[in-house]
PDB file of C-alpha atoms and ligand atoms in Angstrom:
ATOM      1  CA  MET A  28       4.100 118.078 152.826  1.00  0.00           C
ATOM      2  CA  LEU A  29       2.436 114.870 150.968  1.00  0.00           C
ATOM      3  CA  GLU A  30      -1.204 115.283 150.367  1.00  0.00           C
ATOM      4  CA  ILE A  31      -3.395 112.412 148.958  1.00  0.00           C
ATOM      5  CA  LYS A  32      -6.631 113.212 147.392  1.00  0.00           C
ATOM      6  CA  ASN A  33      -9.643 111.498 146.538  1.00  0.00           C
ATOM      7  CA  LEU A  34      -7.442 108.304 146.158  1.00  0.00           C
ATOM      8  CA  ARG A  35      -8.749 105.244 144.212  1.00  0.00           C
ATOM      9  CA  ALA A  36      -6.597 102.288 143.599  1.00  0.00           C
ATOM     10  CA  GLY A  37      -6.381  98.469 143.599  1.00  0.00           C
ATOM     11  CA  TYR A  38      -5.135  95.443 141.751  1.00  0.00           C
ATOM     12  CA  GLY A  39      -6.462  95.084 138.080  1.00  0.00           C
ATOM     13  CA  ALA A  40     -10.360  94.792 138.499  1.00  0.00           C
ATOM     14  CA  ILE A  41     -10.319  94.887 142.329  1.00  0.00           C
ATOM     15  CA  ASN A  42     -10.518  98.232 143.854  1.00  0.00           C
ATOM     16  CA  VAL A  43      -9.094  98.420 147.342  1.00  0.00           C
ATOM     17  CA  LEU A  44      -8.867 102.208 148.276  1.00  0.00           C
ATOM     18  CA  TRP A  45     -11.889 104.069 148.057  1.00  0.00           C
ATOM     19  CA  ASP A  46     -11.613 107.905 147.959  1.00  0.00           C
ATOM     20  CA  VAL A  47      -8.932 108.103 150.601  1.00  0.00           C
ATOM     21  CA  ASN A  48      -7.674 111.695 151.694  1.00  0.00           C
ATOM     22  CA  LEU A  49      -4.720 112.062 153.881  1.00  0.00           C
ATOM     23  CA  ASN A  50      -2.076 114.799 154.916  1.00  0.00           C
ATOM     24  CA  PHE A  51       1.133 114.253 156.019  1.00  0.00           C
ATOM     25  CA  LYS A  52       2.633 117.257 157.442  1.00  0.00           C
ATOM     26  CA  LYS A  53       6.345 118.237 157.380  1.00  0.00           C
ATOM     27  CA  GLY A  54       8.174 116.953 160.749  1.00  0.00           C
ATOM     28  CA  HIS A  55       5.155 115.035 161.961  1.00  0.00           C
ATOM     29  CA  LEU A  56       4.840 111.481 162.599  1.00  0.00           C
ATOM     30  CA  THR A  57       1.515 110.350 161.516  1.00  0.00           C
ATOM     31  CA  ALA A  58       0.450 106.833 162.092  1.00  0.00           C
ATOM     32  CA  ILE A  59      -1.837 104.812 159.940  1.00  0.00           C
ATOM     33  CA  VAL A  60      -3.628 101.868 162.126  1.00  0.00           C
ATOM     34  CA  GLY A  61      -6.193  99.491 160.854  1.00  0.00           C
ATOM     35  CA  PRO A  62      -7.025  95.705 160.794  1.00  0.00           C
ATOM     36  CA  ASN A  63      -5.852  93.211 158.380  1.00  0.00           C
ATOM     37  CA  GLY A  64      -6.459  93.988 154.909  1.00  0.00           C
ATOM     38  CA  ALA A  65      -7.649  97.505 155.461  1.00  0.00           C
ATOM     39  CA  GLY A  66      -5.432  98.901 152.605  1.00  0.00           C
ATOM     40  CA  LYS A  67      -2.438 100.404 154.445  1.00  0.00           C
ATOM     41  CA  SER A  68       0.162  98.479 152.301  1.00  0.00           C
ATOM     42  CA  THR A  69      -1.603  99.408 149.073  1.00  0.00           C
ATOM     43  CA  LEU A  70      -1.870 102.909 150.105  1.00  0.00           C
ATOM     44  CA  LEU A  71       2.230 103.201 150.564  1.00  0.00           C
ATOM     45  CA  LYS A  72       2.506 100.904 147.335  1.00  0.00           C
ATOM     46  CA  THR A  73       0.328 103.572 145.548  1.00  0.00           C
ATOM     47  CA  ILE A  74       2.275 106.414 147.068  1.00  0.00           C
ATOM     48  CA  MET A  75       5.405 104.988 145.796  1.00  0.00           C
ATOM     49  CA  GLY A  76       4.334 104.636 142.335  1.00  0.00           C
ATOM     50  CA  LEU A  77       4.080 100.745 142.452  1.00  0.00           C
ATOM     51  CA  LEU A  78       0.429 100.757 141.840  1.00  0.00           C
ATOM     52  CA  VAL A  79      -1.564 103.326 139.350  1.00  0.00           C
ATOM     53  CA  PRO A  80      -4.400 105.063 140.998  1.00  0.00           C
ATOM     54  CA  SER A  81      -7.599 105.184 139.288  1.00  0.00           C
ATOM     55  CA  GLN A  82      -8.813 108.320 140.557  1.00  0.00           C
ATOM     56  CA  GLY A  83      -7.413 111.157 142.649  1.00  0.00           C
ATOM     57  CA  GLU A  84      -3.812 112.183 143.286  1.00  0.00           C
ATOM     58  CA  VAL A  85      -0.753 112.271 145.569  1.00  0.00           C
ATOM     59  CA  VAL A  86       0.905 115.801 145.652  1.00  0.00           C
ATOM     60  CA  LEU A  87       4.241 116.361 147.107  1.00  0.00           C
ATOM     61  CA  ARG A  88       4.513 119.915 148.745  1.00  0.00           C
ATOM     62  CA  HIS A  89       8.057 121.435 149.125  1.00  0.00           C
ATOM     63  CA  GLU A  90       9.637 124.666 149.202  1.00  0.00           C
ATOM     64  CA  THR A  91      12.447 126.228 147.085  1.00  0.00           C
ATOM     65  CA  GLY A  92      13.201 129.626 148.769  1.00  0.00           C
ATOM     66  CA  ASN A  93      10.167 130.944 149.952  1.00  0.00           C
ATOM     67  CA  GLU A  94       8.032 129.409 147.238  1.00  0.00           C
ATOM     68  CA  PRO A  95       5.948 126.599 147.836  1.00  0.00           C
ATOM     69  CA  ARG A  96       5.770 123.966 144.810  1.00  0.00           C
ATOM     70  CA  ASN A  97       3.430 121.397 144.280  1.00  0.00           C
ATOM     71  CA  LYS A  98       4.480 118.125 142.458  1.00  0.00           C
ATOM     72  CA  PRO A  99       1.919 115.553 141.185  1.00  0.00           C
ATOM     73  CA  LEU A 100       3.333 112.096 142.041  1.00  0.00           C
ATOM     74  CA  SER A 101       0.951 110.216 140.205  1.00  0.00           C
ATOM     75  CA  SER A 102       2.747 109.791 136.856  1.00  0.00           C
ATOM     76  CA  ARG A 103       5.993 109.379 138.286  1.00  0.00           C
ATOM     77  CA  ARG A 104       7.895 106.153 138.279  1.00  0.00           C
ATOM     78  CA  THR A 105       9.042 104.285 141.504  1.00  0.00           C
ATOM     79  CA  TRP A 106      12.541 104.882 140.892  1.00  0.00           C
ATOM     80  CA  ASP A 107      12.285 108.620 140.851  1.00  0.00           C
ATOM     81  CA  MET A 108      10.842 108.795 144.262  1.00  0.00           C
ATOM     82  CA  ALA A 109      14.208 108.269 146.113  1.00  0.00           C
ATOM     83  CA  GLU A 110      15.377 111.399 144.056  1.00  0.00           C
ATOM     84  CA  LEU A 111      12.309 113.040 145.412  1.00  0.00           C
ATOM     85  CA  GLY A 112      13.330 112.285 148.850  1.00  0.00           C
ATOM     86  CA  ILE A 113      10.504 109.492 149.525  1.00  0.00           C
ATOM     87  CA  SER A 114      11.848 106.322 150.795  1.00  0.00           C
ATOM     88  CA  LEU A 115       9.652 103.359 151.820  1.00  0.00           C
ATOM     89  CA  ILE A 116      10.711 100.644 154.035  1.00  0.00           C
ATOM     90  CA  PRO A 117       8.317  97.764 153.120  1.00  0.00           C
ATOM     91  CA  GLU A 118       6.555  95.439 155.263  1.00  0.00           C
ATOM     92  CA  GLY A 119       8.465  92.090 155.531  1.00  0.00           C
ATOM     93  CA  ARG A 120      11.880  94.021 155.002  1.00  0.00           C
ATOM     94  CA  LEU A 121      12.604  92.643 151.814  1.00  0.00           C
ATOM     95  CA  LEU A 122      16.591  92.175 151.994  1.00  0.00           C
ATOM     96  CA  PHE A 123      18.617  90.768 149.524  1.00  0.00           C
ATOM     97  CA  ARG A 124      19.372  87.593 151.702  1.00  0.00           C
ATOM     98  CA  ASP A 125      22.702  86.411 149.781  1.00  0.00           C
ATOM     99  CA  MET A 126      24.332  89.786 150.080  1.00  0.00           C
ATOM    100  CA  SER A 127      26.099  91.107 153.421  1.00  0.00           C
ATOM    101  CA  VAL A 128      24.665  93.931 155.634  1.00  0.00           C
ATOM    102  CA  GLU A 129      26.875  96.771 154.233  1.00  0.00           C
ATOM    103  CA  GLU A 130      25.740  95.647 150.423  1.00  0.00           C
ATOM    104  CA  ASN A 131      22.064  95.962 151.470  1.00  0.00           C
ATOM    105  CA  LEU A 132      22.783  99.226 152.861  1.00  0.00           C
ATOM    106  CA  THR A 133      24.686 100.438 149.766  1.00  0.00           C
ATOM    107  CA  LEU A 134      22.131  99.764 147.642  1.00  0.00           C
ATOM    108  CA  GLY A 135      19.823 102.089 149.596  1.00  0.00           C
ATOM    109  CA  SER A 136      22.155 104.812 148.211  1.00  0.00           C
ATOM    110  CA  PHE A 137      21.353 104.550 144.595  1.00  0.00           C
ATOM    111  CA  PRO A 138      19.817 108.209 144.055  1.00  0.00           C
ATOM    112  CA  LYS A 139      22.868 109.907 142.078  1.00  0.00           C
ATOM    113  CA  LYS A 140      23.313 112.572 144.522  1.00  0.00           C
ATOM    114  CA  GLN A 141      23.521 110.591 147.619  1.00  0.00           C
ATOM    115  CA  ARG A 142      26.333 108.148 145.911  1.00  0.00           C
ATOM    116  CA  ALA A 143      29.114 110.914 146.806  1.00  0.00           C
ATOM    117  CA  SER A 144      28.134 110.783 150.295  1.00  0.00           C
ATOM    118  CA  LEU A 145      28.038 106.721 150.765  1.00  0.00           C
ATOM    119  CA  ALA A 146      30.817 106.607 153.084  1.00  0.00           C
ATOM    120  CA  HIS A 147      29.299 109.525 155.493  1.00  0.00           C
ATOM    121  CA  ASN A 148      25.550 107.771 155.220  1.00  0.00           C
ATOM    122  CA  LEU A 149      27.270 104.355 156.047  1.00  0.00           C
ATOM    123  CA  GLU A 150      28.916 105.817 159.057  1.00  0.00           C
ATOM    124  CA  ARG A 151      25.730 107.603 160.052  1.00  0.00           C
ATOM    125  CA  ALA A 152      23.545 104.588 159.680  1.00  0.00           C
ATOM    126  CA  TYR A 153      26.061 102.417 162.189  1.00  0.00           C
ATOM    127  CA  ALA A 154      25.998 105.382 164.577  1.00  0.00           C
ATOM    128  CA  LEU A 155      22.076 104.897 164.664  1.00  0.00           C
ATOM    129  CA  PHE A 156      22.558 101.131 164.421  1.00  0.00           C
ATOM    130  CA  PRO A 157      25.562 100.239 166.513  1.00  0.00           C
ATOM    131  CA  LYS A 158      24.657  96.357 166.074  1.00  0.00           C
ATOM    132  CA  LEU A 159      24.887  96.364 162.341  1.00  0.00           C
ATOM    133  CA  LYS A 160      28.400  97.786 162.243  1.00  0.00           C
ATOM    134  CA  GLU A 161      29.429  94.601 164.106  1.00  0.00           C
ATOM    135  CA  ARG A 162      27.373  92.678 161.552  1.00  0.00           C
ATOM    136  CA  ARG A 163      28.459  94.530 158.182  1.00  0.00           C
ATOM    137  CA  LYS A 164      30.227  91.507 156.569  1.00  0.00           C
ATOM    138  CA  GLN A 165      27.129  89.002 157.565  1.00  0.00           C
ATOM    139  CA  MET A 166      24.834  87.897 154.868  1.00  0.00           C
ATOM    140  CA  ALA A 167      21.415  89.549 155.364  1.00  0.00           C
ATOM    141  CA  GLY A 168      19.627  85.850 155.164  1.00  0.00           C
ATOM    142  CA  SER A 169      21.295  84.834 158.569  1.00  0.00           C
ATOM    143  CA  LEU A 170      20.116  88.020 160.649  1.00  0.00           C
ATOM    144  CA  SER A 171      17.541  87.933 163.496  1.00  0.00           C
ATOM    145  CA  GLY A 172      14.299  89.531 162.564  1.00  0.00           C
ATOM    146  CA  GLY A 173      15.155  92.572 164.781  1.00  0.00           C
ATOM    147  CA  GLU A 174      18.464  92.836 162.841  1.00  0.00           C
ATOM    148  CA  ALA A 175      16.745  92.460 159.674  1.00  0.00           C
ATOM    149  CA  GLN A 176      14.317  95.327 160.640  1.00  0.00           C
ATOM    150  CA  MET A 177      17.012  97.388 161.508  1.00  0.00           C
ATOM    151  CA  VAL A 178      18.952  96.976 158.274  1.00  0.00           C
ATOM    152  CA  ALA A 179      15.454  97.761 156.357  1.00  0.00           C
ATOM    153  CA  MET A 180      15.392 101.002 158.446  1.00  0.00           C
ATOM    154  CA  ALA A 181      18.910 101.823 157.847  1.00  0.00           C
ATOM    155  CA  ARG A 182      18.802 100.893 154.092  1.00  0.00           C
ATOM    156  CA  GLY A 183      15.619 103.401 153.770  1.00  0.00           C
ATOM    157  CA  LEU A 184      17.689 106.366 155.558  1.00  0.00           C
ATOM    158  CA  MET A 185      20.794 105.955 153.098  1.00  0.00           C
ATOM    159  CA  ALA A 186      18.858 107.877 150.456  1.00  0.00           C
ATOM    160  CA  GLU A 187      18.655 110.740 152.904  1.00  0.00           C
ATOM    161  CA  PRO A 188      14.777 110.990 152.425  1.00  0.00           C
ATOM    162  CA  CYS A 189      12.648 113.732 153.637  1.00  0.00           C
ATOM    163  CA  ILE A 190       9.851 111.539 153.864  1.00  0.00           C
ATOM    164  CA  LEU A 191      10.098 108.309 155.368  1.00  0.00           C
ATOM    165  CA  LEU A 192       7.349 105.666 154.784  1.00  0.00           C
ATOM    166  CA  ILE A 193       7.572 102.365 157.244  1.00  0.00           C
ATOM    167  CA  ASP A 194       5.042  99.529 157.054  1.00  0.00           C
ATOM    168  CA  GLU A 195       4.984  97.580 160.316  1.00  0.00           C
ATOM    169  CA  PRO A 196       8.182  97.647 161.721  1.00  0.00           C
ATOM    170  CA  SER A 197       7.261  95.865 164.691  1.00  0.00           C
ATOM    171  CA  LEU A 198       5.936  92.809 163.102  1.00  0.00           C
ATOM    172  CA  GLY A 199       7.006  89.552 164.619  1.00  0.00           C
ATOM    173  CA  LEU A 200       9.521  91.006 167.056  1.00  0.00           C
ATOM    174  CA  ALA A 201       9.874  90.931 170.755  1.00  0.00           C
ATOM    175  CA  PRO A 202       8.826  93.370 172.550  1.00  0.00           C
ATOM    176  CA  LEU A 203      12.296  94.905 173.605  1.00  0.00           C
ATOM    177  CA  ILE A 204      13.231  95.043 170.166  1.00  0.00           C
ATOM    178  CA  VAL A 205      10.201  96.744 169.347  1.00  0.00           C
ATOM    179  CA  GLN A 206      11.100  99.187 171.964  1.00  0.00           C
ATOM    180  CA  GLU A 207      14.575  99.953 170.183  1.00  0.00           C
ATOM    181  CA  ILE A 208      13.175 100.466 166.930  1.00  0.00           C
ATOM    182  CA  PHE A 209      10.589 102.912 168.294  1.00  0.00           C
ATOM    183  CA  SER A 210      13.224 104.927 170.007  1.00  0.00           C
ATOM    184  CA  ILE A 211      14.951 105.228 166.824  1.00  0.00           C
ATOM    185  CA  LEU A 212      11.737 106.333 164.986  1.00  0.00           C
ATOM    186  CA  ARG A 213      11.461 109.128 167.589  1.00  0.00           C
ATOM    187  CA  LYS A 214      15.099 110.416 167.328  1.00  0.00           C
ATOM    188  CA  LEU A 215      14.302 110.604 163.522  1.00  0.00           C
ATOM    189  CA  ARG A 216      11.188 112.620 163.976  1.00  0.00           C
ATOM    190  CA  GLN A 217      13.191 114.834 166.318  1.00  0.00           C
ATOM    191  CA  ASP A 218      15.779 115.242 163.499  1.00  0.00           C
ATOM    192  CA  GLY A 219      13.276 116.599 161.238  1.00  0.00           C
ATOM    193  CA  VAL A 220      12.343 113.691 159.247  1.00  0.00           C
ATOM    194  CA  THR A 221       8.751 113.276 158.303  1.00  0.00           C
ATOM    195  CA  ILE A 222       7.455 109.839 159.163  1.00  0.00           C
ATOM    196  CA  VAL A 223       4.745 107.919 157.962  1.00  0.00           C
ATOM    197  CA  LEU A 224       3.991 104.871 160.182  1.00  0.00           C
ATOM    198  CA  VAL A 225       1.631 101.995 159.414  1.00  0.00           C
ATOM    199  CA  GLU A 226       1.304 100.079 162.596  1.00  0.00           C
ATOM    200  CA  GLN A 227      -1.243  97.417 163.870  1.00  0.00           C
ATOM    201  CA  ASN A 228      -0.133  97.875 167.561  1.00  0.00           C
ATOM    202  CA  THR A 229      -2.609 101.220 168.290  1.00  0.00           C
ATOM    203  CA  HIS A 230      -1.006 101.768 171.824  1.00  0.00           C
ATOM    204  CA  LEU A 231       2.376 101.939 170.503  1.00  0.00           C
ATOM    205  CA  ALA A 232       1.214 104.131 167.426  1.00  0.00           C
ATOM    206  CA  LEU A 233      -0.298 106.592 169.650  1.00  0.00           C
ATOM    207  CA  ASP A 234       2.304 106.868 171.725  1.00  0.00           C
ATOM    208  CA  VAL A 235       4.578 108.068 169.211  1.00  0.00           C
ATOM    209  CA  ALA A 236       2.349 109.743 166.657  1.00  0.00           C
ATOM    210  CA  ASP A 237       1.761 113.677 166.239  1.00  0.00           C
ATOM    211  CA  HIS A 238      -1.393 112.637 164.130  1.00  0.00           C
ATOM    212  CA  VAL A 239      -3.610 109.406 163.660  1.00  0.00           C
ATOM    213  CA  TYR A 240      -5.721 107.979 160.820  1.00  0.00           C
ATOM    214  CA  MET A 241      -7.480 104.616 161.183  1.00  0.00           C
ATOM    215  CA  MET A 242      -8.201 102.513 157.815  1.00  0.00           C
ATOM    216  CA  ARG A 243     -10.942 100.133 157.516  1.00  0.00           C
ATOM    217  CA  SER A 244     -11.947  98.392 154.276  1.00  0.00           C
ATOM    218  CA  GLY A 245     -10.352 100.736 152.085  1.00  0.00           C
ATOM    219  CA  ARG A 246     -11.752 103.848 153.817  1.00  0.00           C
ATOM    220  CA  VAL A 247     -10.182 106.556 156.334  1.00  0.00           C
ATOM    221  CA  ILE A 248     -12.692 106.009 159.337  1.00  0.00           C
ATOM    222  CA  LEU A 249     -10.642 108.160 161.843  1.00  0.00           C
ATOM    223  CA  ASP A 250      -8.583 111.341 161.287  1.00  0.00           C
ATOM    224  CA  GLN A 251      -7.230 112.993 164.689  1.00  0.00           C
ATOM    225  CA  PRO A 252      -4.518 114.730 166.450  1.00  0.00           C
ATOM    226  CA  ALA A 253      -2.986 111.798 168.406  1.00  0.00           C
ATOM    227  CA  ASP A 254      -3.296 113.533 171.921  1.00  0.00           C
ATOM    228  CA  GLN A 255      -7.326 114.074 171.080  1.00  0.00           C
ATOM    229  CA  VAL A 256      -7.626 110.084 170.140  1.00  0.00           C
ATOM    230  CA  ASP A 257      -9.852 108.412 172.947  1.00  0.00           C
ATOM    231  CA  ILE A 258      -8.463 104.746 172.850  1.00  0.00           C
ATOM    232  CA  GLY A 259     -11.614 102.986 173.661  1.00  0.00           C
ATOM    233  CA  THR A 260     -13.182 104.604 170.876  1.00  0.00           C
ATOM    234  CA  LEU A 261     -10.232 103.646 168.548  1.00  0.00           C
ATOM    235  CA  HIS A 262     -10.643  99.910 169.437  1.00  0.00           C
ATOM    236  CA  GLU A 263     -14.266  99.943 168.897  1.00  0.00           C
ATOM    237  CA  LEU A 264     -13.683 101.052 165.431  1.00  0.00           C
ATOM    238  CA  TYR A 265     -10.993  99.032 164.908  1.00  0.00           C
ATOM    239  CA  PHE A 266     -12.703  95.658 166.169  1.00  0.00           C
ATOM    240  CA  ALA A 267     -16.405  96.610 164.982  1.00  0.00           C
ATOM    241  CA  LEU A 268     -17.806  93.959 162.611  1.00  0.00           C
ATOM    242  CA  GLU A 269     -18.283  94.966 159.058  1.00  0.00           C
ATOM    243  CA  ALA A 270     -21.609  96.722 158.351  1.00  0.00           C
TER     244      ALA A 270
HETATM  245  N1  LIG B  21      -1.062  91.665 144.867  1.00  0.00           N
HETATM  246  C1  LIG B  21      -2.075  91.627 145.289  1.00  0.00           C
HETATM  247  N2  LIG B  21      -3.075  91.512 144.315  1.00  0.00           N
HETATM  248  C2  LIG B  21      -4.707  91.152 144.732  1.00  0.00           C
HETATM  249  N3  LIG B  21      -5.271  91.602 145.727  1.00  0.00           N
HETATM  250  C3  LIG B  21      -4.334  92.412 146.761  1.00  0.00           C
HETATM  251  C4  LIG B  21      -2.867  92.122 146.431  1.00  0.00           C
HETATM  252  N4  LIG B  21      -1.774  92.547 147.496  1.00  0.00           N
HETATM  253  C5  LIG B  21      -3.011  92.937 148.598  1.00  0.00           C
HETATM  254  N5  LIG B  21      -4.460  92.721 147.976  1.00  0.00           N
HETATM  255  C6  LIG B  21      -5.689  93.019 148.451  1.00  0.00           C
HETATM  256  O1  LIG B  21      -5.954  94.153 148.881  1.00  0.00           O
HETATM  257  C7  LIG B  21      -6.830  94.237 150.249  1.00  0.00           C
HETATM  258  C8  LIG B  21      -5.834  95.325 151.252  1.00  0.00           C
HETATM  259  O2  LIG B  21      -4.525  94.650 151.496  1.00  0.00           O
HETATM  260  P1  LIG B  21      -3.268  95.511 152.082  1.00  0.00           P
HETATM  261  O3  LIG B  21      -2.076  94.678 151.989  1.00  0.00           O
HETATM  262  O4  LIG B  21      -3.245  96.821 151.606  1.00  0.00           O
HETATM  263  O5  LIG B  21      -3.673  95.353 153.579  1.00  0.00           O
HETATM  264  P2  LIG B  21      -3.034  95.727 155.006  1.00  0.00           P
HETATM  265  O6  LIG B  21      -3.864  96.973 155.561  1.00  0.00           O
HETATM  266  O7  LIG B  21      -1.683  96.431 154.566  1.00  0.00           O
HETATM  267  O8  LIG B  21      -3.156  94.588 155.816  1.00  0.00           O
HETATM  268  P3  LIG B  21      -2.221  93.749 156.727  1.00  0.00           P
HETATM  269  O9  LIG B  21      -2.155  94.699 158.254  1.00  0.00           O
HETATM  270  O10 LIG B  21      -2.546  92.424 156.938  1.00  0.00           O
HETATM  271  O11 LIG B  21      -0.510  94.353 156.341  1.00  0.00           O
HETATM  272  C9  LIG B  21      -6.850  92.909 150.826  1.00  0.00           C
HETATM  273  O12 LIG B  21      -8.004  92.655 150.607  1.00  0.00           O
HETATM  274  C10 LIG B  21      -5.790  91.949 149.972  1.00  0.00           C
HETATM  275  O13 LIG B  21      -6.212  90.841 150.025  1.00  0.00           O
HETATM  276 MG1  LIG B  22       0.244  95.396 155.181  1.00  0.00          MG
END
């Protein structure tokens, strides 16, 4: 559904991603694991058009009728992504602290075609995250880490994405909350949302994913269906010293 071909990108003169090839299949949950600084967040930012690749392309394949169509995303602006059905739940959540839970969620509904279904989408978000309904008037800045992650996820879903990119949802959260977040990811996948999950916890990632990529130093060093991944080999690659 989303294909990344020979991608190179970075920050000014510093290149981070080196010839990265990835394929995110429709209806699948694809996990991207890898140590700090591997380039995982840089990859998601490049997909979203926040960084301009110096080489390669990101292609969205979607079907209209029976005809598959390819749309290169590289020349698209970030604000077009929501209209195209791509939503990013960023690392660190990035909520508007001085706005209420509900105001944060409403902002997720900015694509024109979703504005009409705002009320319906709010109800759907509250059904998925009942705790947020109780806290709809609370300022986002006073939420716990787990609640803030839930708002970030619910906000990402307000645009009714067909592809959800999630950057380290478990970061800094207690195990019980992490379990809750992951059971919601499973449910979304069952509902047919295509998910790309960046996750440091390899056990969690393997458990929930259909396909796993590992990145290190800006390169893809493992590309396997989740049920074929050997956790021992994965950890050796993860912790191996830089050559
Ligand atoms: N805004 C920036 N300007 C310059 N370099 C950056 C910037 N953001 C990230 N980098 C560098 O790019 C490299 C990849 O960073 P990135 O955030 O993509 O890694 P990551 O895999 O997401 O790591 P983590 O697991 O810690 O989130 C790092 O060396 C980092 O220092
Ligand atoms: Mg990151």
